């Protein structure tokens, strides 16, 4: 038989609504899943972040609730509920949430939230929910 190897981790579904009730702080991504070399993260945003880029990692932002404004140096994009945007590696970006926004992030495990910038908003250890 093939395809019967035991998984290292139990296979469980994830309910995003339940996970979102477990935390309230902004700009603090939580790990809610992992696949291959990537994490699935959940984050609540409000206000403006910092301009930064990720030298080696692309970043996916999927908006669950609210509206995310992603600023680039030559344009801005509004990402509505049910939409996602992929920010390619090396591209400087500034996420802005005029009102509270809930976002799923999909990115390599090596991705640091503030990318090339290190300041008080940099988080090296993310909580797993
Ligand atoms: Ni980024």
JSON list of C-alpha atoms and ligand atoms in Angstrom, two decimals:
[
{"chain": "A", "resi": 1, "resn": "UNK", "atom": "CA", "xyz": [0.00, 0.00, 0.00]},
{"chain": "A", "resi": 2, "resn": "UNK", "atom": "CA", "xyz": [1.12, 3.53, -0.61]},
{"chain": "A", "resi": 3, "resn": "UNK", "atom": "CA", "xyz": [0.31, 6.82, 1.01]},
{"chain": "A", "resi": 4, "resn": "UNK", "atom": "CA", "xyz": [-0.21, 5.35, 4.43]},
{"chain": "A", "resi": 5, "resn": "UNK", "atom": "CA", "xyz": [2.77, 6.77, 6.25]},
{"chain": "A", "resi": 6, "resn": "UNK", "atom": "CA", "xyz": [1.85, 8.21, 9.60]},
{"chain": "A", "resi": 7, "resn": "UNK", "atom": "CA", "xyz": [1.86, 11.98, 9.74]},
{"chain": "A", "resi": 8, "resn": "UNK", "atom": "CA", "xyz": [4.25, 13.61, 12.18]},
{"chain": "A", "resi": 9, "resn": "UNK", "atom": "CA", "xyz": [1.44, 15.87, 13.30]},
{"chain": "A", "resi": 10, "resn": "UNK", "atom": "CA", "xyz": [-2.23, 15.17, 13.81]},
{"chain": "A", "resi": 11, "resn": "UNK", "atom": "CA", "xyz": [-4.41, 16.32, 10.94]},
{"chain": "A", "resi": 12, "resn": "UNK", "atom": "CA", "xyz": [-6.84, 18.85, 12.30]},
{"chain": "A", "resi": 13, "resn": "UNK", "atom": "CA", "xyz": [-8.94, 21.53, 10.75]},
{"chain": "A", "resi": 14, "resn": "UNK", "atom": "CA", "xyz": [-8.44, 25.12, 11.81]},
{"chain": "A", "resi": 15, "resn": "UNK", "atom": "CA", "xyz": [-11.32, 27.49, 12.54]},
{"chain": "A", "resi": 16, "resn": "UNK", "atom": "CA", "xyz": [-10.14, 31.04, 11.92]},
{"chain": "A", "resi": 17, "resn": "UNK", "atom": "CA", "xyz": [-13.04, 32.64, 13.80]},
{"chain": "A", "resi": 18, "resn": "UNK", "atom": "CA", "xyz": [-12.11, 30.68, 16.92]},
{"chain": "A", "resi": 19, "resn": "UNK", "atom": "CA", "xyz": [-8.44, 31.54, 16.56]},
{"chain": "A", "resi": 20, "resn": "UNK", "atom": "CA", "xyz": [-9.24, 35.23, 16.17]},
{"chain": "A", "resi": 21, "resn": "UNK", "atom": "CA", "xyz": [-10.99, 35.21, 19.55]},
{"chain": "A", "resi": 22, "resn": "UNK", "atom": "CA", "xyz": [-7.79, 34.09, 21.27]},
{"chain": "A", "resi": 23, "resn": "UNK", "atom": "CA", "xyz": [-5.83, 37.32, 20.90]},
{"chain": "A", "resi": 24, "resn": "UNK", "atom": "CA", "xyz": [-6.41, 41.04, 20.66]},
{"chain": "A", "resi": 25, "resn": "UNK", "atom": "CA", "xyz": [-3.08, 42.74, 20.12]},
{"chain": "A", "resi": 26, "resn": "UNK", "atom": "CA", "xyz": [-2.25, 44.36, 16.81]},
{"chain": "A", "resi": 27, "resn": "UNK", "atom": "CA", "xyz": [0.77, 43.69, 14.59]},
{"chain": "A", "resi": 28, "resn": "UNK", "atom": "CA", "xyz": [1.58, 40.45, 16.41]},
{"chain": "A", "resi": 29, "resn": "UNK", "atom": "CA", "xyz": [1.22, 37.53, 13.99]},
{"chain": "A", "resi": 30, "resn": "UNK", "atom": "CA", "xyz": [0.24, 34.16, 15.45]},
{"chain": "A", "resi": 31, "resn": "UNK", "atom": "CA", "xyz": [1.20, 30.87, 13.84]},
{"chain": "A", "resi": 32, "resn": "UNK", "atom": "CA", "xyz": [-1.90, 28.81, 13.09]},
{"chain": "A", "resi": 33, "resn": "UNK", "atom": "CA", "xyz": [-0.45, 26.28, 10.67]},
{"chain": "A", "resi": 34, "resn": "UNK", "atom": "CA", "xyz": [2.65, 25.15, 8.90]},
{"chain": "A", "resi": 35, "resn": "UNK", "atom": "CA", "xyz": [3.23, 23.51, 5.56]},
{"chain": "A", "resi": 36, "resn": "UNK", "atom": "CA", "xyz": [6.52, 22.70, 3.90]},
{"chain": "A", "resi": 37, "resn": "UNK", "atom": "CA", "xyz": [8.85, 25.61, 4.68]},
{"chain": "A", "resi": 38, "resn": "UNK", "atom": "CA", "xyz": [6.05, 28.06, 5.37]},
{"chain": "A", "resi": 39, "resn": "UNK", "atom": "CA", "xyz": [3.81, 29.23, 8.15]},
{"chain": "A", "resi": 40, "resn": "UNK", "atom": "CA", "xyz": [0.18, 30.20, 7.99]},
{"chain": "A", "resi": 41, "resn": "UNK", "atom": "CA", "xyz": [-0.22, 33.16, 10.32]},
{"chain": "A", "resi": 42, "resn": "UNK", "atom": "CA", "xyz": [-3.14, 35.17, 11.60]},
{"chain": "A", "resi": 43, "resn": "UNK", "atom": "CA", "xyz": [-2.77, 38.83, 12.46]},
{"chain": "A", "resi": 44, "resn": "UNK", "atom": "CA", "xyz": [-4.89, 41.79, 13.48]},
{"chain": "A", "resi": 45, "resn": "UNK", "atom": "CA", "xyz": [-3.79, 45.14, 12.12]},
{"chain": "A", "resi": 46, "resn": "UNK", "atom": "CA", "xyz": [-4.71, 48.67, 13.03]},
{"chain": "A", "resi": 47, "resn": "UNK", "atom": "CA", "xyz": [-2.81, 51.80, 12.16]},
{"chain": "A", "resi": 48, "resn": "UNK", "atom": "CA", "xyz": [0.36, 52.05, 10.13]},
{"chain": "A", "resi": 49, "resn": "UNK", "atom": "CA", "xyz": [3.31, 49.64, 10.18]},
{"chain": "A", "resi": 50, "resn": "UNK", "atom": "CA", "xyz": [6.83, 50.47, 8.97]},
{"chain": "A", "resi": 51, "resn": "UNK", "atom": "CA", "xyz": [8.29, 50.61, 5.48]},
{"chain": "A", "resi": 52, "resn": "UNK", "atom": "CA", "xyz": [10.31, 47.43, 4.93]},
{"chain": "A", "resi": 53, "resn": "UNK", "atom": "CA", "xyz": [11.12, 44.70, 2.47]},
{"chain": "A", "resi": 54, "resn": "UNK", "atom": "CA", "xyz": [12.02, 41.02, 2.67]},
{"chain": "A", "resi": 55, "resn": "UNK", "atom": "CA", "xyz": [15.17, 40.23, 0.78]},
{"chain": "A", "resi": 56, "resn": "UNK", "atom": "CA", "xyz": [14.44, 36.54, 0.22]},
{"chain": "A", "resi": 57, "resn": "UNK", "atom": "CA", "xyz": [10.75, 35.97, 0.91]},
{"chain": "A", "resi": 58, "resn": "UNK", "atom": "CA", "xyz": [7.50, 36.66, -0.90]},
{"chain": "A", "resi": 59, "resn": "UNK", "atom": "CA", "xyz": [4.59, 37.45, 1.41]},
{"chain": "A", "resi": 60, "resn": "UNK", "atom": "CA", "xyz": [0.90, 36.70, 0.91]},
{"chain": "A", "resi": 61, "resn": "UNK", "atom": "CA", "xyz": [-1.74, 38.84, 2.66]},
{"chain": "A", "resi": 62, "resn": "UNK", "atom": "CA", "xyz": [-5.31, 37.47, 2.56]},
{"chain": "A", "resi": 63, "resn": "UNK", "atom": "CA", "xyz": [-7.88, 39.84, 4.04]},
{"chain": "A", "resi": 64, "resn": "UNK", "atom": "CA", "xyz": [-10.57, 38.14, 6.14]},
{"chain": "A", "resi": 65, "resn": "UNK", "atom": "CA", "xyz": [-12.17, 41.24, 7.60]},
{"chain": "A", "resi": 66, "resn": "UNK", "atom": "CA", "xyz": [-11.85, 44.94, 6.88]},
{"chain": "A", "resi": 67, "resn": "UNK", "atom": "CA", "xyz": [-9.75, 46.57, 4.22]},
{"chain": "A", "resi": 68, "resn": "UNK", "atom": "CA", "xyz": [-5.98, 46.64, 4.01]},
{"chain": "A", "resi": 69, "resn": "UNK", "atom": "CA", "xyz": [-4.14, 49.44, 2.29]},
{"chain": "A", "resi": 70, "resn": "UNK", "atom": "CA", "xyz": [-0.78, 48.30, 0.94]},
{"chain": "A", "resi": 71, "resn": "UNK", "atom": "CA", "xyz": [1.49, 51.16, 0.01]},
{"chain": "A", "resi": 72, "resn": "UNK", "atom": "CA", "xyz": [4.34, 50.76, -2.46]},
{"chain": "A", "resi": 73, "resn": "UNK", "atom": "CA", "xyz": [6.59, 53.58, -3.53]},
{"chain": "A", "resi": 74, "resn": "UNK", "atom": "CA", "xyz": [4.92, 53.96, -6.91]},
{"chain": "A", "resi": 75, "resn": "UNK", "atom": "CA", "xyz": [1.31, 53.07, -6.01]},
{"chain": "A", "resi": 76, "resn": "UNK", "atom": "CA", "xyz": [-1.11, 51.86, -3.37]},
{"chain": "A", "resi": 77, "resn": "UNK", "atom": "CA", "xyz": [-3.48, 48.91, -3.44]},
{"chain": "A", "resi": 78, "resn": "UNK", "atom": "CA", "xyz": [-6.61, 48.39, -1.35]},
{"chain": "A", "resi": 79, "resn": "UNK", "atom": "CA", "xyz": [-7.21, 44.75, -0.52]},
{"chain": "A", "resi": 80, "resn": "UNK", "atom": "CA", "xyz": [-10.82, 44.03, 0.38]},
{"chain": "A", "resi": 81, "resn": "UNK", "atom": "CA", "xyz": [-12.36, 41.09, 2.24]},
{"chain": "A", "resi": 82, "resn": "UNK", "atom": "CA", "xyz": [-11.88, 37.90, 0.30]},
{"chain": "A", "resi": 83, "resn": "UNK", "atom": "CA", "xyz": [-8.94, 39.31, -1.66]},
{"chain": "A", "resi": 84, "resn": "UNK", "atom": "CA", "xyz": [-5.24, 38.69, -1.34]},
{"chain": "A", "resi": 85, "resn": "UNK", "atom": "CA", "xyz": [-2.06, 40.29, -2.52]},
{"chain": "A", "resi": 86, "resn": "UNK", "atom": "CA", "xyz": [1.41, 38.81, -2.89]},
{"chain": "A", "resi": 87, "resn": "UNK", "atom": "CA", "xyz": [4.25, 41.16, -2.14]},
{"chain": "A", "resi": 88, "resn": "UNK", "atom": "CA", "xyz": [7.32, 39.88, -4.01]},
{"chain": "A", "resi": 89, "resn": "UNK", "atom": "CA", "xyz": [10.66, 39.65, -2.28]},
{"chain": "A", "resi": 90, "resn": "UNK", "atom": "CA", "xyz": [12.69, 42.80, -2.42]},
{"chain": "A", "resi": 91, "resn": "UNK", "atom": "CA", "xyz": [9.71, 45.12, -2.87]},
{"chain": "A", "resi": 92, "resn": "UNK", "atom": "CA", "xyz": [9.40, 47.76, -0.18]},
{"chain": "A", "resi": 93, "resn": "UNK", "atom": "CA", "xyz": [5.91, 47.97, 1.30]},
{"chain": "A", "resi": 94, "resn": "UNK", "atom": "CA", "xyz": [3.94, 49.64, 4.06]},
{"chain": "A", "resi": 95, "resn": "UNK", "atom": "CA", "xyz": [0.77, 47.96, 5.33]},
{"chain": "A", "resi": 96, "resn": "UNK", "atom": "CA", "xyz": [-1.82, 50.43, 6.62]},
{"chain": "A", "resi": 97, "resn": "UNK", "atom": "CA", "xyz": [-5.08, 49.58, 8.39]},
{"chain": "A", "resi": 98, "resn": "UNK", "atom": "CA", "xyz": [-7.28, 52.62, 8.73]},
{"chain": "A", "resi": 99, "resn": "UNK", "atom": "CA", "xyz": [-9.74, 50.45, 10.67]},
{"chain": "A", "resi": 100, "resn": "UNK", "atom": "CA", "xyz": [-9.10, 47.06, 12.23]},
{"chain": "A", "resi": 101, "resn": "UNK", "atom": "CA", "xyz": [-8.20, 44.44, 9.64]},
{"chain": "A", "resi": 102, "resn": "UNK", "atom": "CA", "xyz": [-7.86, 40.68, 10.06]},
{"chain": "A", "resi": 103, "resn": "UNK", "atom": "CA", "xyz": [-5.37, 39.02, 7.77]},
{"chain": "A", "resi": 104, "resn": "UNK", "atom": "CA", "xyz": [-4.01, 35.57, 6.99]},
{"chain": "A", "resi": 105, "resn": "UNK", "atom": "CA", "xyz": [-0.33, 35.59, 6.10]},
{"chain": "A", "resi": 106, "resn": "UNK", "atom": "CA", "xyz": [1.43, 32.84, 4.18]},
{"chain": "A", "resi": 107, "resn": "UNK", "atom": "CA", "xyz": [5.18, 33.13, 4.14]},
{"chain": "A", "resi": 108, "resn": "UNK", "atom": "CA", "xyz": [8.41, 31.25, 4.65]},
{"chain": "A", "resi": 109, "resn": "UNK", "atom": "CA", "xyz": [9.31, 30.41, 8.23]},
{"chain": "A", "resi": 110, "resn": "UNK", "atom": "CA", "xyz": [12.36, 32.62, 7.98]},
{"chain": "A", "resi": 111, "resn": "UNK", "atom": "CA", "xyz": [10.27, 35.75, 7.35]},
{"chain": "A", "resi": 112, "resn": "UNK", "atom": "CA", "xyz": [10.69, 38.47, 9.94]},
{"chain": "A", "resi": 113, "resn": "UNK", "atom": "CA", "xyz": [7.69, 40.78, 10.28]},
{"chain": "A", "resi": 114, "resn": "UNK", "atom": "CA", "xyz": [9.72, 43.96, 9.82]},
{"chain": "A", "resi": 115, "resn": "UNK", "atom": "CA", "xyz": [11.95, 42.48, 7.10]},
{"chain": "A", "resi": 116, "resn": "UNK", "atom": "CA", "xyz": [15.16, 44.47, 6.68]},
{"chain": "A", "resi": 117, "resn": "UNK", "atom": "CA", "xyz": [14.23, 46.85, 9.50]},
{"chain": "A", "resi": 118, "resn": "UNK", "atom": "CA", "xyz": [14.84, 45.99, 13.11]},
{"chain": "A", "resi": 119, "resn": "UNK", "atom": "CA", "xyz": [13.09, 48.11, 15.68]},
{"chain": "A", "resi": 120, "resn": "UNK", "atom": "CA", "xyz": [10.68, 47.86, 18.59]},
{"chain": "A", "resi": 121, "resn": "UNK", "atom": "CA", "xyz": [8.07, 46.27, 16.32]},
{"chain": "A", "resi": 122, "resn": "UNK", "atom": "CA", "xyz": [10.32, 43.39, 15.29]},
{"chain": "A", "resi": 123, "resn": "UNK", "atom": "CA", "xyz": [9.10, 40.04, 16.61]},
{"chain": "A", "resi": 124, "resn": "UNK", "atom": "CA", "xyz": [11.49, 37.09, 16.55]},
{"chain": "A", "resi": 125, "resn": "UNK", "atom": "CA", "xyz": [9.39, 34.54, 18.39]},
{"chain": "A", "resi": 126, "resn": "UNK", "atom": "CA", "xyz": [5.81, 34.14, 17.33]},
{"chain": "A", "resi": 127, "resn": "UNK", "atom": "CA", "xyz": [3.19, 32.45, 19.45]},
{"chain": "A", "resi": 128, "resn": "UNK", "atom": "CA", "xyz": [1.50, 29.33, 18.09]},
{"chain": "A", "resi": 129, "resn": "UNK", "atom": "CA", "xyz": [-2.24, 29.14, 18.59]},
{"chain": "B", "resi": 1, "resn": "LIG", "atom": "NI1", "xyz": [6.40, 42.57, 4.93]}
]
